[in-house]
C-alpha cells in the first residue's frame, strides 16, 4: 500500500477505492501547495516539491484533506490535525525571497500602524489584474499576493492597497481555526480587527474604485467586454 492508499483507507474504512492512487511532486507549485486531479480510473495528488522532506504523518493529513474535498465530505483525523498545525507554522520559517518596492512600502506602513512593527515581512507579489481576487495570503509559502489594479501612485490607490495589505496580514497573524472539519478564515474576531482600519469609509471607497476601474477597462479594451463584466 502506498501513502495515498493508506491515507484513503484510514479516512474511509468503509469505502472501496476503485481508482489507482498516485503521488507526484512538482516544482511548478508555490511552496506547500497541492491539488488532486482525477479520471474515472486514477487519482493523482500533486504536491509541491517541499513536501518531499515532510514526514509521512503530516503528508497523510494533507492527502486526507484533498480526499475530503473530492468527496465533499467533512471529517477529522489525527493526521489532519497534524497537517493543520504544520501548515500554520511552516510559513514562519519559509525563506523570504520575493518583494517589490511599492508592496514593501505598503507593508511597512501597515506593519508600523497596526502591528507595532512586530510582523516579519512575508513574500510580497503582484497578482494579475483581477477584480474578484483582490488579495490572498498563502500560509505555506508565507506570501501575500495583491491584484495589479492597486499598483497606482495616487493617494487613494495607496490607501486601498494598504487596506488589502492589512486584510492579508491579518490572515498571516491570526491564521485560521477549524471546527467540525471546516476551516474558518474570516471569523468574527477577524472582522472586528479588520474594522480597526483607520478609515471607516474604506469599504465604500473600495467598491467605487472597483466600479470605476471596470468601466475604464471596458472602454480601453472593447473586445474583451464580455469577459470583464462579471
Ligand atoms: Zn481574507
Short mmCIF file of C-alpha atoms and ligand atoms in Angstrom, two decimals:
data_model
loop_
_atom_site.label_atom_id
_atom_site.label_comp_id
_atom_site.label_asym_id
_atom_site.label_seq_id
_atom_site.Cartn_x
_atom_site.Cartn_y
_atom_site.Cartn_z
CA UNK A 1 0.00 0.00 0.00
CA UNK A 2 1.40 3.39 -0.90
CA UNK A 3 0.98 6.51 1.21
CA UNK A 4 -2.08 7.74 -0.70
CA UNK A 5 -3.83 4.37 -0.43
CA UNK A 6 -3.12 4.22 3.29
CA UNK A 7 -4.44 7.77 3.75
CA UNK A 8 -7.60 6.75 1.92
CA UNK A 9 -8.28 3.55 3.86
CA UNK A 10 -7.69 5.24 7.21
CA UNK A 11 -10.02 8.09 6.29
CA UNK A 12 -12.74 5.94 4.71
CA UNK A 13 -12.52 2.46 6.28
CA UNK A 14 -15.88 1.53 4.73
CA UNK A 15 -15.27 2.84 1.24
CA UNK A 16 -13.90 0.80 -1.63
CA UNK A 17 -11.24 2.56 -3.69
CA UNK A 18 -11.86 1.94 -7.34
CA UNK A 19 -9.20 4.28 -8.71
CA UNK A 20 -5.46 3.95 -8.77
CA UNK A 21 -3.95 6.46 -6.31
CA UNK A 22 -0.66 8.19 -7.05
CA UNK A 23 1.51 10.95 -5.59
CA UNK A 24 3.61 13.22 -7.78
CA UNK A 25 5.96 16.00 -6.72
CA UNK A 26 6.05 19.13 -8.81
CA UNK A 27 8.32 22.15 -8.89
CA UNK A 28 5.63 24.18 -10.62
CA UNK A 29 3.74 24.94 -7.40
CA UNK A 30 4.27 27.56 -4.74
CA UNK A 31 5.77 26.19 -1.54
CA UNK A 32 3.50 23.65 0.17
CA UNK A 33 0.71 23.88 -2.38
CA UNK A 34 -1.02 20.75 -3.59
CA UNK A 35 -4.03 19.56 -5.55
CA UNK A 36 -5.83 16.41 -6.62
CA UNK A 37 -6.69 15.50 -10.21
CA UNK A 38 -8.75 12.52 -11.17
CA UNK A 39 -10.08 10.49 -14.04
CA UNK A 40 -12.51 7.54 -13.81
CA UNK A 41 -9.51 5.25 -13.29
CA UNK A 42 -6.96 7.17 -11.30
CA UNK A 43 -6.44 9.96 -8.83
CA UNK A 44 -3.17 11.87 -8.69
CA UNK A 45 -2.11 14.01 -5.77
CA UNK A 46 0.28 16.66 -7.00
CA UNK A 47 2.38 18.09 -4.19
CA UNK A 48 4.90 20.91 -4.34
CA UNK A 49 8.50 19.76 -4.10
CA UNK A 50 8.90 20.93 -0.49
CA UNK A 51 6.57 18.13 0.61
CA UNK A 52 9.30 15.59 -0.17
CA UNK A 53 11.05 16.48 3.08
CA UNK A 54 7.92 16.41 5.23
CA UNK A 55 7.02 13.42 7.38
CA UNK A 56 4.52 10.82 6.13
CA UNK A 57 2.24 11.51 9.10
CA UNK A 58 1.76 15.13 8.03
CA UNK A 59 1.55 14.28 4.33
CA UNK A 60 -1.19 11.77 5.13
CA UNK A 61 -3.22 14.61 6.64
CA UNK A 62 -2.78 16.70 3.51
CA UNK A 63 -3.92 13.85 1.27
CA UNK A 64 -6.91 13.17 3.51
CA UNK A 65 -7.94 16.81 3.27
CA UNK A 66 -7.69 16.66 -0.52
CA UNK A 67 -9.78 13.46 -0.48
CA UNK A 68 -12.45 15.15 1.64
CA UNK A 69 -12.63 17.94 -0.93
CA UNK A 70 -13.01 15.49 -3.79
CA UNK A 71 -15.74 13.54 -1.98
CA UNK A 72 -17.43 16.63 -0.48
CA UNK A 73 -17.27 15.15 2.98
CA UNK A 74 -16.35 16.50 6.39
CA UNK A 75 -14.26 14.51 8.84
CA UNK A 76 -11.39 14.90 11.25
CA UNK A 77 -8.40 12.66 11.73
CA UNK A 78 -5.29 12.96 13.84
CA UNK A 79 -3.30 13.35 10.62
CA UNK A 80 -5.43 16.28 9.50
CA UNK A 81 -4.80 17.98 12.84
CA UNK A 82 -1.08 17.43 12.37
CA UNK A 83 -1.23 18.84 8.85
CA UNK A 84 -3.04 21.98 10.02
CA UNK A 85 -0.60 22.59 12.85
CA UNK A 86 2.21 22.18 10.36
CA UNK A 87 0.82 24.49 7.68
CA UNK A 88 0.05 27.23 10.20
CA UNK A 89 3.62 27.39 11.40
CA UNK A 90 5.75 26.40 8.40
CA UNK A 91 5.26 29.78 6.71
CA UNK A 92 7.04 31.47 9.59
CA UNK A 93 10.19 29.58 8.60
CA UNK A 94 9.85 29.91 4.83
CA UNK A 95 12.57 31.91 3.12
CA UNK A 96 11.52 35.35 2.05
CA UNK A 97 12.78 35.84 -1.47
CA UNK A 98 10.13 37.86 -3.30
CA UNK A 99 9.47 41.52 -2.85
CA UNK A 100 8.53 44.71 -4.69
CA UNK A 101 9.20 48.32 -3.75
CA UNK A 102 5.56 49.51 -3.75
CA UNK A 103 4.33 46.47 -1.84
CA UNK A 104 7.18 46.71 0.61
CA UNK A 105 6.38 50.34 1.40
CA UNK A 106 2.75 49.39 1.93
CA UNK A 107 3.79 46.51 4.19
CA UNK A 108 5.96 48.84 6.26
CA UNK A 109 3.20 51.44 6.67
CA UNK A 110 0.69 48.81 7.75
CA UNK A 111 3.14 47.00 9.99
CA UNK A 112 4.05 50.19 11.85
CA UNK A 113 0.48 51.39 12.19
CA UNK A 114 -1.38 48.21 13.10
CA UNK A 115 1.18 45.66 14.27
CA UNK A 116 3.64 47.85 16.22
CA UNK A 117 6.28 47.00 13.63
CA UNK A 118 6.37 43.47 15.09
CA UNK A 119 5.45 41.50 11.99
CA UNK A 120 8.10 39.82 9.85
CA UNK A 121 7.96 40.72 6.20
CA UNK A 122 6.39 37.94 4.14
CA UNK A 123 6.96 37.29 0.44
CA UNK A 124 5.22 40.05 -1.49
CA UNK A 125 3.98 39.78 -5.05
CA UNK A 126 1.64 41.44 -7.53
CA UNK A 127 -1.06 39.19 -8.93
CA UNK A 128 -2.97 39.51 -12.17
CA UNK A 129 -5.37 42.38 -13.00
CA UNK A 130 -8.16 40.81 -11.00
CA UNK A 131 -11.35 42.49 -9.80
CA UNK A 132 -12.63 39.45 -7.99
CA UNK A 133 -9.48 38.25 -6.23
CA UNK A 134 -8.11 41.40 -4.68
CA UNK A 135 -5.56 39.74 -2.49
CA UNK A 136 -4.56 36.49 -0.91
CA UNK A 137 -2.27 35.12 1.76
CA UNK A 138 -0.78 31.66 1.37
CA UNK A 139 0.20 30.13 4.69
CA UNK A 140 2.63 27.55 3.32
CA UNK A 141 4.73 29.90 1.21
CA UNK A 142 4.19 32.89 3.54
CA UNK A 143 3.19 35.00 0.59
CA UNK A 144 0.92 38.00 0.13
CA UNK A 145 -0.34 38.45 -3.45
CA UNK A 146 -2.24 41.61 -4.35
CA UNK A 147 -4.14 42.36 -7.55
CA UNK A 148 -2.28 44.53 -10.02
CA UNK A 149 -5.14 47.05 -10.08
CA UNK A 150 -3.77 48.59 -6.85
CA UNK A 151 -0.42 49.47 -8.39
CA UNK A 152 -1.17 53.18 -8.97
CA UNK A 153 0.68 56.08 -7.33
CA UNK A 154 -2.43 58.11 -6.37
CA UNK A 155 -3.07 58.70 -2.69
CA UNK A 156 -6.40 56.87 -2.79
CA UNK A 157 -4.99 53.83 -4.55
CA UNK A 158 -2.25 53.72 -1.95
CA UNK A 159 -4.76 53.71 0.87
CA UNK A 160 -6.77 50.95 -0.76
CA UNK A 161 -3.59 48.97 -1.26
CA UNK A 162 -2.85 49.38 2.46
CA UNK A 163 -6.34 48.14 3.27
CA UNK A 164 -5.90 44.98 1.20
CA UNK A 165 -2.43 44.54 2.68
CA UNK A 166 -3.87 44.90 6.18
CA UNK A 167 -6.51 42.25 5.46
CA UNK A 168 -3.90 39.78 4.19
CA UNK A 169 -1.54 40.45 7.10
CA UNK A 170 -4.41 39.76 9.50
CA UNK A 171 -4.56 36.30 7.90
CA UNK A 172 -0.84 35.88 8.46
CA UNK A 173 -1.21 36.89 12.08
CA UNK A 174 -4.42 35.10 13.05
CA UNK A 175 -4.15 32.08 10.72
CA UNK A 176 -7.37 30.08 10.65
CA UNK A 177 -9.27 27.92 13.05
CA UNK A 178 -11.04 24.66 12.47
CA UNK A 179 -14.25 23.25 13.81
CA UNK A 180 -16.09 20.10 12.76
CA UNK A 181 -13.89 19.61 9.74
CA UNK A 182 -14.27 23.14 8.41
CA UNK A 183 -11.69 25.90 8.32
CA UNK A 184 -12.72 29.41 9.26
CA UNK A 185 -10.66 32.31 7.97
CA UNK A 186 -12.95 35.33 8.32
CA UNK A 187 -14.11 34.88 11.89
CA UNK A 188 -15.94 37.49 13.96
CA UNK A 189 -12.65 38.30 15.63
CA UNK A 190 -11.05 38.77 12.21
CA UNK A 191 -13.83 41.11 11.05
CA UNK A 192 -13.55 43.14 14.26
CA UNK A 193 -9.83 43.54 13.70
CA UNK A 194 -10.44 44.49 10.08
CA UNK A 195 -12.74 47.31 11.23
CA UNK A 196 -9.83 48.84 13.13
CA UNK A 197 -8.55 50.19 9.84
CA UNK A 198 -8.42 53.93 10.38
CA UNK A 199 -10.76 54.95 7.53
CA UNK A 200 -14.33 53.85 8.37
CA UNK A 201 -15.45 54.53 4.75
CA UNK A 202 -12.80 52.36 3.14
CA UNK A 203 -15.20 49.57 2.06
CA UNK A 204 -17.42 52.01 0.14
CA UNK A 205 -14.38 53.68 -1.38
CA UNK A 206 -13.12 50.29 -2.46
CA UNK A 207 -16.45 49.49 -4.14
CA UNK A 208 -16.46 52.81 -6.01
CA UNK A 209 -12.84 52.34 -7.06
CA UNK A 210 -13.58 48.87 -8.45
CA UNK A 211 -16.65 50.10 -10.35
CA UNK A 212 -14.68 52.95 -11.91
CA UNK A 213 -11.77 50.73 -12.86
CA UNK A 214 -14.08 48.25 -14.52
CA UNK A 215 -15.67 50.90 -16.69
CA UNK A 216 -12.24 52.20 -17.72
CA UNK A 217 -11.22 48.72 -18.69
CA UNK A 218 -14.32 48.20 -20.79
CA UNK A 219 -13.68 51.38 -22.78
CA UNK A 220 -10.00 50.65 -23.07
CA UNK A 221 -10.42 47.09 -24.33
CA UNK A 222 -13.70 46.82 -26.15
CA UNK A 223 -13.08 43.38 -27.49
CA UNK A 224 -12.84 41.92 -24.01
CA UNK A 225 -16.11 43.48 -22.86
CA UNK A 226 -17.92 40.24 -22.25
CA UNK A 227 -15.18 38.89 -20.09
CA UNK A 228 -14.81 41.99 -17.99
CA UNK A 229 -18.37 42.32 -16.76
CA UNK A 230 -18.91 39.86 -14.02
ZN1 LIG B 1 -9.47 37.11 3.55
#
